[in-house]
Coordinates of C-alpha atoms and ligand atoms in Angstrom, one line a residue:
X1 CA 0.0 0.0 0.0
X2 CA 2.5 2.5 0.7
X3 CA 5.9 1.0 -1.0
X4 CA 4.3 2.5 -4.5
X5 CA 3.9 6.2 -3.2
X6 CA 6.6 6.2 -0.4
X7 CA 10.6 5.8 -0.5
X8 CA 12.0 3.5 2.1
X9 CA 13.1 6.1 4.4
X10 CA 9.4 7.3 3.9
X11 CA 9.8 10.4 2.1
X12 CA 7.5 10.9 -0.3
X13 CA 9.1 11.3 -3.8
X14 CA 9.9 14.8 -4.4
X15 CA 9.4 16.3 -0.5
X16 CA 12.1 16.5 1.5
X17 CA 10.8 15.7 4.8
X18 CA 8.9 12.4 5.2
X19 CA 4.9 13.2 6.2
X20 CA 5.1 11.6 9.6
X21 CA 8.2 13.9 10.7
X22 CA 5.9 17.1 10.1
X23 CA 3.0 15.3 12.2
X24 CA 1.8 15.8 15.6
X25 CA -0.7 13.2 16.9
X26 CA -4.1 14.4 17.2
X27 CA -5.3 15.5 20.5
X28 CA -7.2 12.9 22.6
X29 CA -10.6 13.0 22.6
X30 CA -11.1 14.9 19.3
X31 CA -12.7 13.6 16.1
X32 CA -10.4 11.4 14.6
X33 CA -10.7 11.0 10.7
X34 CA -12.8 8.0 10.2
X35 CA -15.4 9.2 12.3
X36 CA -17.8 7.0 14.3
X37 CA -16.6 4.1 12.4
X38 CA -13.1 4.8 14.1
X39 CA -11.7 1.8 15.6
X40 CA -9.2 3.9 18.2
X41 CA -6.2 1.7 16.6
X42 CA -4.2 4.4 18.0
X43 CA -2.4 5.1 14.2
X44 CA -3.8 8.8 14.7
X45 CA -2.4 9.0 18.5
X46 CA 1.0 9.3 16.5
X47 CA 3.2 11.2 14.1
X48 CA 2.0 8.4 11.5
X49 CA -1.6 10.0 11.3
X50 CA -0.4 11.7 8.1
X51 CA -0.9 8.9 6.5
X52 CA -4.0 8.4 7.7
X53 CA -6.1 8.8 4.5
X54 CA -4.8 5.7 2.9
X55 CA -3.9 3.4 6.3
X56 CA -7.0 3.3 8.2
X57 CA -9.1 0.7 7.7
X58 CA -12.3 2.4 7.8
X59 CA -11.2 5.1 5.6
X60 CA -9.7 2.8 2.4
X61 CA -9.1 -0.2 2.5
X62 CA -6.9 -2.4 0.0
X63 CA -7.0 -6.5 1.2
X64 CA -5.3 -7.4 -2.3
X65 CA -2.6 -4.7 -1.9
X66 CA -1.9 -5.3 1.6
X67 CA -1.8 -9.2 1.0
X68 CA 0.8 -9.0 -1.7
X69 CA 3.1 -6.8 0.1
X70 CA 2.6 -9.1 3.2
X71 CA 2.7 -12.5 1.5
X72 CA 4.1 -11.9 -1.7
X73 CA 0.9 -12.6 -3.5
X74 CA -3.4 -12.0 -2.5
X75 CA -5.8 -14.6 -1.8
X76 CA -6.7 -16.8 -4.1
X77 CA -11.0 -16.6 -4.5
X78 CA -11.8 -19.8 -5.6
X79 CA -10.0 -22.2 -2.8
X80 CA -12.4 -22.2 -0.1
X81 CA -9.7 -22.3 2.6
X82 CA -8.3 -19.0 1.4
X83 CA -11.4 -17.5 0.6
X84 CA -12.4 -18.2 4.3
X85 CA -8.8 -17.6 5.9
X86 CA -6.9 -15.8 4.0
X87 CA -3.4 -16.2 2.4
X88 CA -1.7 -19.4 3.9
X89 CA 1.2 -22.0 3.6
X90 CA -0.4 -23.8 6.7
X91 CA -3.0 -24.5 9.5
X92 CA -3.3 -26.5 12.4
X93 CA -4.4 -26.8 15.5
X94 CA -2.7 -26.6 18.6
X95 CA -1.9 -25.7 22.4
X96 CA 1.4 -25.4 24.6
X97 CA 1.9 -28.6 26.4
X98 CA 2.6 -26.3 29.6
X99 CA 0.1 -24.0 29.2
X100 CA 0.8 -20.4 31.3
X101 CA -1.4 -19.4 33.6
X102 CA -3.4 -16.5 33.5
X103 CA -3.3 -16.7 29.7
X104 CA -6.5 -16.5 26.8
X105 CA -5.9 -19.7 26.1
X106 CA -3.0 -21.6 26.3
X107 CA -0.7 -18.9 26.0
X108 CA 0.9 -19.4 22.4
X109 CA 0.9 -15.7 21.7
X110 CA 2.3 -14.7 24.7
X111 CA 5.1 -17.7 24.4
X112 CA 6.1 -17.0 20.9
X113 CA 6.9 -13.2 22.2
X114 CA 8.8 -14.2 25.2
X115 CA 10.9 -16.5 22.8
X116 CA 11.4 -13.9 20.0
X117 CA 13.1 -12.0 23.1
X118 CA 15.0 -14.8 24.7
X119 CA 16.0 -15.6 21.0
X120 CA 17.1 -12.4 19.9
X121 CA 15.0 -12.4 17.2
X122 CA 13.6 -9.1 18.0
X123 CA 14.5 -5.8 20.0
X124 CA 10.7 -5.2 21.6
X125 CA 7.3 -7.0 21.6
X126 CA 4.2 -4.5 20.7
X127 CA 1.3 -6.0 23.2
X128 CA -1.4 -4.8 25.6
X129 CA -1.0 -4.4 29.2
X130 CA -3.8 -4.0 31.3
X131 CA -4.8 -0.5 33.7
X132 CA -3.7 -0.7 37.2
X133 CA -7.2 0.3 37.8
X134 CA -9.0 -1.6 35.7
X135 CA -8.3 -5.5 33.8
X136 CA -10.3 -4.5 31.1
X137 CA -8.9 -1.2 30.1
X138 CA -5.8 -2.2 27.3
X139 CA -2.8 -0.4 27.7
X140 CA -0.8 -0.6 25.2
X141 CA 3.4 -1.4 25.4
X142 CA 7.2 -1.9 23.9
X143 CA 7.6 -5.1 26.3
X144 CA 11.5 -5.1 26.4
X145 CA 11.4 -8.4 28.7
X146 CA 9.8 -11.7 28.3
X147 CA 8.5 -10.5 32.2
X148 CA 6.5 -7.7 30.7
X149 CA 5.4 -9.9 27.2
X150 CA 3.8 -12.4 29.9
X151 CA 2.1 -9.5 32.0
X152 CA 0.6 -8.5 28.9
X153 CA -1.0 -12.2 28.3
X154 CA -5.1 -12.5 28.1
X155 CA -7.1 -10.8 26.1
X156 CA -8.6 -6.7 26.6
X157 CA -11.7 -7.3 25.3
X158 CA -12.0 -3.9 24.8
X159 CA -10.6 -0.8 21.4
X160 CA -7.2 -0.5 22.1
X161 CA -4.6 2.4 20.8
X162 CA -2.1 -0.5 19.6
X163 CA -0.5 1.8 17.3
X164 CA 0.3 4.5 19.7
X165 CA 3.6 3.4 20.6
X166 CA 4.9 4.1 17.5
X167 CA 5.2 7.2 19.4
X168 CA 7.9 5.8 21.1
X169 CA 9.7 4.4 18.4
X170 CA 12.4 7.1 17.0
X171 CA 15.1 7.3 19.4
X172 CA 14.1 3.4 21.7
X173 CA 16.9 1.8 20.2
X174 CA 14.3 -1.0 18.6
X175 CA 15.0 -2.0 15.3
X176 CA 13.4 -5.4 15.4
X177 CA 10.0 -5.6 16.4
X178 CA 7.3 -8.2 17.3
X179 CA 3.6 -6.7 16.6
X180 CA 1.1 -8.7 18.3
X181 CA -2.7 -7.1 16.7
X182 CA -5.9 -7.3 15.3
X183 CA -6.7 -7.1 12.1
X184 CA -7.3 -3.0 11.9
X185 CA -4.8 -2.5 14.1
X186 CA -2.4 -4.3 11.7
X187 CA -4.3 -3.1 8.6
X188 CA -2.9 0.3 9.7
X189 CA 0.5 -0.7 10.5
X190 CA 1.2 -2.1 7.4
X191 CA 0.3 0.6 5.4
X192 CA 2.9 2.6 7.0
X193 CA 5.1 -0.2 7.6
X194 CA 7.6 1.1 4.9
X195 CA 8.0 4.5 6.6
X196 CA 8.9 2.8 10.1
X197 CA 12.2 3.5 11.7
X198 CA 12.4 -0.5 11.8
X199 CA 14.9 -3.0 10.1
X200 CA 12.2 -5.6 10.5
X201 CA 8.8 -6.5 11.6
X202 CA 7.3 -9.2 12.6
X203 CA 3.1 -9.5 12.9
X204 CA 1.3 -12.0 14.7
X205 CA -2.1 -11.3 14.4
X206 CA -5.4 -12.3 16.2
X207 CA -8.4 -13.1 14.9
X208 CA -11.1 -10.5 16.2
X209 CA -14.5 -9.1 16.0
X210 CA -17.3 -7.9 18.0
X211 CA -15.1 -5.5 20.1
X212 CA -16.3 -3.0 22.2
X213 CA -15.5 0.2 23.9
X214 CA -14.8 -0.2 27.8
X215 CA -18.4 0.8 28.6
X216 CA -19.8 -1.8 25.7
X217 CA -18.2 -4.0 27.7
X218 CA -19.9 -3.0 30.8
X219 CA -23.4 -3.5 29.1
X220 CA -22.3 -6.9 27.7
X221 CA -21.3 -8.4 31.0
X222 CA -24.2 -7.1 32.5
X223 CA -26.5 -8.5 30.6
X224 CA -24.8 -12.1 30.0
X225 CA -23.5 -12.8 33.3
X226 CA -24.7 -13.2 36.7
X227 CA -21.9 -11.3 38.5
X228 CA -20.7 -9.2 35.9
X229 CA -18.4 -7.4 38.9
X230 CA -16.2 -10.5 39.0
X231 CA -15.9 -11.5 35.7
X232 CA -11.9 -11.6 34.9
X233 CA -11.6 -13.5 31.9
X234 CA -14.6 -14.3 29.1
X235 CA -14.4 -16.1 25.6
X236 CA -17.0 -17.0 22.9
X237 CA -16.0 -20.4 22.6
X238 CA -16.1 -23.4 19.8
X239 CA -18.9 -25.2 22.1
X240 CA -21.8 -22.4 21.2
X241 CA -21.7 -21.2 24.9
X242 CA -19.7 -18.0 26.4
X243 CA -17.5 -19.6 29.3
X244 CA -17.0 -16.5 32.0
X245 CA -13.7 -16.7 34.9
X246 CA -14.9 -15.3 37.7
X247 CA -12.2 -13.9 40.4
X248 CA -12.6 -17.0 42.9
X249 CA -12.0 -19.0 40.2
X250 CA -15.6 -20.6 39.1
X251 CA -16.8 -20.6 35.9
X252 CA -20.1 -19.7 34.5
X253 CA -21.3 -20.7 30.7
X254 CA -24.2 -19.3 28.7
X255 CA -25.4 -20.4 25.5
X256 CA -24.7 -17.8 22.5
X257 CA -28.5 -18.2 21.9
X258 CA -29.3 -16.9 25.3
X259 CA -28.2 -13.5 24.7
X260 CA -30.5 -10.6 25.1
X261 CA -30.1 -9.4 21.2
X262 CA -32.7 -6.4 21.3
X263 CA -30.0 -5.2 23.8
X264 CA -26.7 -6.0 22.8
X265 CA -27.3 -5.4 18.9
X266 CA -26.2 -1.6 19.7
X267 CA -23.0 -2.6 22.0
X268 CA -20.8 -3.8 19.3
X269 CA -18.2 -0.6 18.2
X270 CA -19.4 0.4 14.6
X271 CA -15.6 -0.3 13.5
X272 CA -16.7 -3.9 14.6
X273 CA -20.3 -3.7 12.6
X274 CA -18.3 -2.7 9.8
X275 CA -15.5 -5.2 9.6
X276 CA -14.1 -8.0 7.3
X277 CA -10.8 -8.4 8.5
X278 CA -12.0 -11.3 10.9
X279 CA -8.7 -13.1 9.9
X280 CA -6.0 -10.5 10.3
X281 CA -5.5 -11.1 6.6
X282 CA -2.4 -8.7 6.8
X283 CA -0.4 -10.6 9.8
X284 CA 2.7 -13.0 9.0
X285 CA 1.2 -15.6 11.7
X286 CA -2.7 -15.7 12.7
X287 CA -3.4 -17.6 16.4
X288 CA -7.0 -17.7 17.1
X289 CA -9.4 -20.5 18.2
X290 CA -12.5 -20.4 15.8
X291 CA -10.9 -23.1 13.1
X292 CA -9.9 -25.6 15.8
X293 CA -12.2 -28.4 18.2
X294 CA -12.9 -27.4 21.4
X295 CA -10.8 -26.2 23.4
X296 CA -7.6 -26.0 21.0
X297 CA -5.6 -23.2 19.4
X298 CA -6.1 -22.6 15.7
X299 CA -3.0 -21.4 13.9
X300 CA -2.5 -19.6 10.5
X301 CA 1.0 -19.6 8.9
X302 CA 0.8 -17.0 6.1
X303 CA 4.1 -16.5 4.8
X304 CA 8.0 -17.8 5.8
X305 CA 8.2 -14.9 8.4
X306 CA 5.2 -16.2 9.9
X307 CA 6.8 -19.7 9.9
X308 CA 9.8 -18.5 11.8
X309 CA 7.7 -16.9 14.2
X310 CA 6.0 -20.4 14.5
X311 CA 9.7 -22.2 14.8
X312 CA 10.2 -20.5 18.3
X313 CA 7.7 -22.4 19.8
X314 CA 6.9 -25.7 17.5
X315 CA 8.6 -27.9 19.7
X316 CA 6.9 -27.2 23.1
X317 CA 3.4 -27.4 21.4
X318 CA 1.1 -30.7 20.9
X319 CA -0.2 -29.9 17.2
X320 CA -2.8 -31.8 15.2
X321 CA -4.4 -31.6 11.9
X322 CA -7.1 -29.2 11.3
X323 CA -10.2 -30.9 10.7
X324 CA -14.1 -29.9 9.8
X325 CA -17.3 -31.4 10.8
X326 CA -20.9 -30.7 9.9
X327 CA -22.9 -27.6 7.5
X328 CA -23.2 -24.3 8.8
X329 CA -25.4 -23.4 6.7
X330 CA -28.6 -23.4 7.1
X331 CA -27.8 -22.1 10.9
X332 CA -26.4 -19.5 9.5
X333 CA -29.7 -18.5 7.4
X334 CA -31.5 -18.9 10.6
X335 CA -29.7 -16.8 12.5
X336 CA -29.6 -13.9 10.0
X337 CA -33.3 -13.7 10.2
X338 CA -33.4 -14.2 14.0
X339 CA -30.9 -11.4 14.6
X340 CA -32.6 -9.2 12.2
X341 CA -35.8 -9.4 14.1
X342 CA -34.2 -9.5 17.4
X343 CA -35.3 -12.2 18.8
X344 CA -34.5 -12.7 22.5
X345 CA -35.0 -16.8 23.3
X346 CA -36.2 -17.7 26.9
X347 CA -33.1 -19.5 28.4
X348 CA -34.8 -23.0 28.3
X349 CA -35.0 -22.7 24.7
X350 CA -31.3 -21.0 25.0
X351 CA -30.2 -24.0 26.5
X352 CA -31.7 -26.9 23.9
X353 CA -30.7 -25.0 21.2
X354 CA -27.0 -24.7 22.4
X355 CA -27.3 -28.2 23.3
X356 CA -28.5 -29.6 20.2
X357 CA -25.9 -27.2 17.8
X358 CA -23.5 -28.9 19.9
X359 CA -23.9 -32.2 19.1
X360 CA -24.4 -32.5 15.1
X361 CA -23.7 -28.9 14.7
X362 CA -20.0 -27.6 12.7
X363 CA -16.7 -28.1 14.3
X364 CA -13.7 -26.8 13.6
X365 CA -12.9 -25.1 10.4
X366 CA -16.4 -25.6 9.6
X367 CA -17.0 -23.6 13.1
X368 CA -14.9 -20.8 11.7
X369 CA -16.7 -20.4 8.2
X370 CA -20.1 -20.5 10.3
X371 CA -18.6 -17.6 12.3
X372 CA -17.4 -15.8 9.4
X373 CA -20.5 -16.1 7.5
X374 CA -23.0 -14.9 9.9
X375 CA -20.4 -11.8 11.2
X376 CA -20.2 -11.1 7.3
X377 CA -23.4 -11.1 6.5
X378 CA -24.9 -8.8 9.2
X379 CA -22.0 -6.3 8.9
X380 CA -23.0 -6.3 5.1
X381 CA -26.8 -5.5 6.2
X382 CA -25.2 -2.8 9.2
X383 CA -23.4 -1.1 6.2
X384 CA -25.6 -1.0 3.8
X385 CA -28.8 0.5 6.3
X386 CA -26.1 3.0 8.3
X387 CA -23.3 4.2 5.3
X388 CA -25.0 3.1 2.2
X389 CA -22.6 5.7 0.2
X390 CA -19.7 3.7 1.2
X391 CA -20.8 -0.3 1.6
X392 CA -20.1 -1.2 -1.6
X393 CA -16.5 0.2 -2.2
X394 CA -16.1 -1.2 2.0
X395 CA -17.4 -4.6 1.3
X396 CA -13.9 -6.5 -0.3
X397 CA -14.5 -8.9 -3.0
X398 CA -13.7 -12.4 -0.9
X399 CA -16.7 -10.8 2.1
X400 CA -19.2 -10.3 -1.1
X401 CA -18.7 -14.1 -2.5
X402 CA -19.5 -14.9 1.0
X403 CA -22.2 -12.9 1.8
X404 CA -23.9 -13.4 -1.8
X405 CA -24.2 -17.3 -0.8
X406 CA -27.0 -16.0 1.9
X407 CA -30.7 -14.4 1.5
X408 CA -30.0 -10.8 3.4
X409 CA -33.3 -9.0 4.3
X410 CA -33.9 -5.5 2.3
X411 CA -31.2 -3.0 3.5
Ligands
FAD1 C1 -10.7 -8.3 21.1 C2 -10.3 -9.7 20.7 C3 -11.3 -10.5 20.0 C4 -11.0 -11.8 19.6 N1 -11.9 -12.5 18.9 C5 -11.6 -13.7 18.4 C6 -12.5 -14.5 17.6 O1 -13.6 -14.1 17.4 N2 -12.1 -15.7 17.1 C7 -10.9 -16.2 17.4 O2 -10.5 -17.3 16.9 N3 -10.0 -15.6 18.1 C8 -10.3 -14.3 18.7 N4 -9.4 -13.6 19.4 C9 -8.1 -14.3 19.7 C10 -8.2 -15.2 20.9 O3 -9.2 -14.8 21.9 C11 -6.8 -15.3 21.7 O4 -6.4 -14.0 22.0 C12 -5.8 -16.0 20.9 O5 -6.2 -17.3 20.6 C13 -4.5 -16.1 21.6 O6 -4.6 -16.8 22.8 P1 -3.3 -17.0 23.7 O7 -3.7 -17.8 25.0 O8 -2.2 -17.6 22.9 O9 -3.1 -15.5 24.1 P2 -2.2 -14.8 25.3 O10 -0.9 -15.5 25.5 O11 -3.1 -14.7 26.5 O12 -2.0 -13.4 24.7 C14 -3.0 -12.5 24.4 C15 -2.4 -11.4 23.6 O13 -3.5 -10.6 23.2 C16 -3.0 -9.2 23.1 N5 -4.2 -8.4 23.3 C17 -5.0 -8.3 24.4 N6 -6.0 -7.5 24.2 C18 -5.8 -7.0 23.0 C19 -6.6 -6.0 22.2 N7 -7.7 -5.5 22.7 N8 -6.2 -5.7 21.0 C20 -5.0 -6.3 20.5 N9 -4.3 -7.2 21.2 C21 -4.7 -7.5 22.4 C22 -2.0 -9.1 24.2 O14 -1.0 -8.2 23.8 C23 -1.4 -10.5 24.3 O15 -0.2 -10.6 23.7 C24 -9.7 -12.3 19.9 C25 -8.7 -11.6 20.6 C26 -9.1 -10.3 21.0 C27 -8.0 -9.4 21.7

């Protein structure tokens, strides 16, 4: 994206001063450019908001572009595992035989940035720290030691400035960096990738939607947890049900279909309403969950550099196959209409629902393509009824195949 209008060192051809080095951040709390579809990736809490026109996501977006600067080449359309996932020289499943404490899962993202530190690999590891105050609230870092990569594990389910600590960038000494992200976040990042003060960069990306700001969050837990106070961890997991942590330790589970949608369809950040980048098409390495069984990581190896990335913690994981099981389909048809008229099941109904999805339902990557098909299709209907003047140019050409495979009510 920006290799064709930028030098390496950034300037643009015929100026002498690089864009970002004339820049000042934009004051918090302003209106940042992409307005209520802003995703607070924290690119315009930098110098690097003067390219901000052609990096955010919800500004322009170019998945073709991006991918063959990334990868060397874009997706190919008609294999369904690319269409689905993105560019890839591999998947499996996976988890670390010693799993870290405290982590989302088992901790594979956290591990693989401790070990590109121990290794050498890199100078600094880009990940999210949590508030003193607050465990929800990200905060953004330059981990420097594998202690601070590891107080950074578990997810912040909440919009996080990733990309303001390019702030801190010019003059740290890092030349080698680790970015852990999802998928705007990295969107961003590598559109100005070329103008970095870095000899390398390495992405590992997470697979992400239905984020929320910190008081979306609030609402959410409130409304799908019985003590929403002590809720310290949370995932939408591969067994239909939302498994809550609470701080002494129990765990409470609630079927998807339980949720109170006439509330919740507002709590979801518009970035989120708006986005295809489910896959973190733009990342070297991809660790999520959504294309493995229960319970299991679900890795994405895009390119070499995500391979070597991988190679730092192969041999301490138990990897298998991915696998696939069941149709999504027609849930997925089912569940466009019941979202669209809101329907709110009574929790018995919740609860045979969840458990019959569960037992003949999809699994694994069939899991993940049920997932992306019902996020793509709503976002498709939220774009078209809230920015029609933009959906089409927004929507990118693997989302429409996808979406174009379902029956959408009338924008
Ligand atoms: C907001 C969000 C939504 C997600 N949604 C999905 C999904 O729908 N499907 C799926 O398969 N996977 C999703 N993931 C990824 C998944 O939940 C796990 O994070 C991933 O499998 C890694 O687990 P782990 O145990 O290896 O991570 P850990 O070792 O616990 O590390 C977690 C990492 O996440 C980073 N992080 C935490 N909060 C944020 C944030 N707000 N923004 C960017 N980075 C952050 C931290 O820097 C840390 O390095 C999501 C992640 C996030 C942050």
């Amino acid at each position: 994206m920006t290799a064709a209008s930028s030098t390496p060192s950034g300037a643009t051809a015929g100026s002498a001063t690089p864009p970002h080095e004339r820049a000042r951040p934009l004051a918090k709390g302003s209106v940042y450019p992409a307005k209520d579809l802003c995703s607070q990736c924290g690119l315009c809490d930098s110098r690097w908001v003067a390219y901000v026109r052609r990096a955010c996501a919800f500004l322009s977006q170019n998945f073709e572009a991006m991918e063959a600067t990334a990868h060397g080449r874009s997706r190919r359309l008609d294999d369904e595992d690319e269409l689905y996932f993105g560019v890839q020289q591999r998947m499996l499943s996976a988890r670390l035989q010693q799993p870290i404490a405290g982590a989302q899962w088992t901790g594979i993202v956290s591990r693989i940035g401790v070990r590109a530190l121990e290794t050498g690999l890199v100078d600094a590891v880009l990940c999210v720290g949590q508030s003193p105050d607050d465990r929800f609230t990200p905060v953004p870092v330059l981990a420097r030691t594998p202690e601070q990569v590891l107080a950074a594990r578990v997810n912040k389910p909440t919009l996080s400035p990733n990309l303001e600590v390019l702030e801190q960038l010019p003059g740290s000494g890092i030349q080698r960096l680790l970015a852990i992200g999802v998928g705007c976040q990295i969107q961003a990042l590598r559109a100005v990738q070329s103008t970095l003060p870095l000899e390398q960069l390495y992405v590992l990306g997470l697979p992400c939607v239905d984020n929320v700001s910190r008081e979306g969050l609030q609402t959410f837990l409130e409304s799908a947890s019985r003590s929403p106070e002590t809720v310290v961890h949370y995932e939408f997991m591969q067994d239909f049900r939302i498994h809550f942590r609470h701080s002494d330790g129990s765990e409470e589970t609630v079927p998807f279909f339980g949720l109170d949608t006439p509330k919740l369809k507002d709590v979801f950040a518009p970035s989120c309403l708006s986005c295809f980048d489910y896959t973190n098409a733009g990342a070297d390495l991809v660790v999520g969950y959504m294309g493995a069984s229960f319970g299991r990581q679900w890795i994405t190896v895009r390119n070499p550099r995500g391979q070597v990335l991988l190679d730092l913690v192969e041999p301490e994981l138990d990897t298998a196959p991915v696998t696939s099981r069941g149709d999504r389909r027609a849930a997925v048809q089912q569940g466009i209409d019941a979202y669209d008229k809101a329907l709110k099941l009574p929790r018995w109904l919740a609860e045979l629902v969840g458990f019959l999805v569960q037992r003949v339902g999809p699994q694994g990557l069939e899991y993940g393509r049920f997932s992306i098909d019902s996020h793509f299709t709503r976002n498709a209907l939220w774009l078209r009824r809230h920015h029609p003047e933009m959906a089409e140019r927004h929507i990118p050409a693997f989302a429409r195949r996808i979406v174009e495979r379902y029956r959408l009510p009338s924008p």
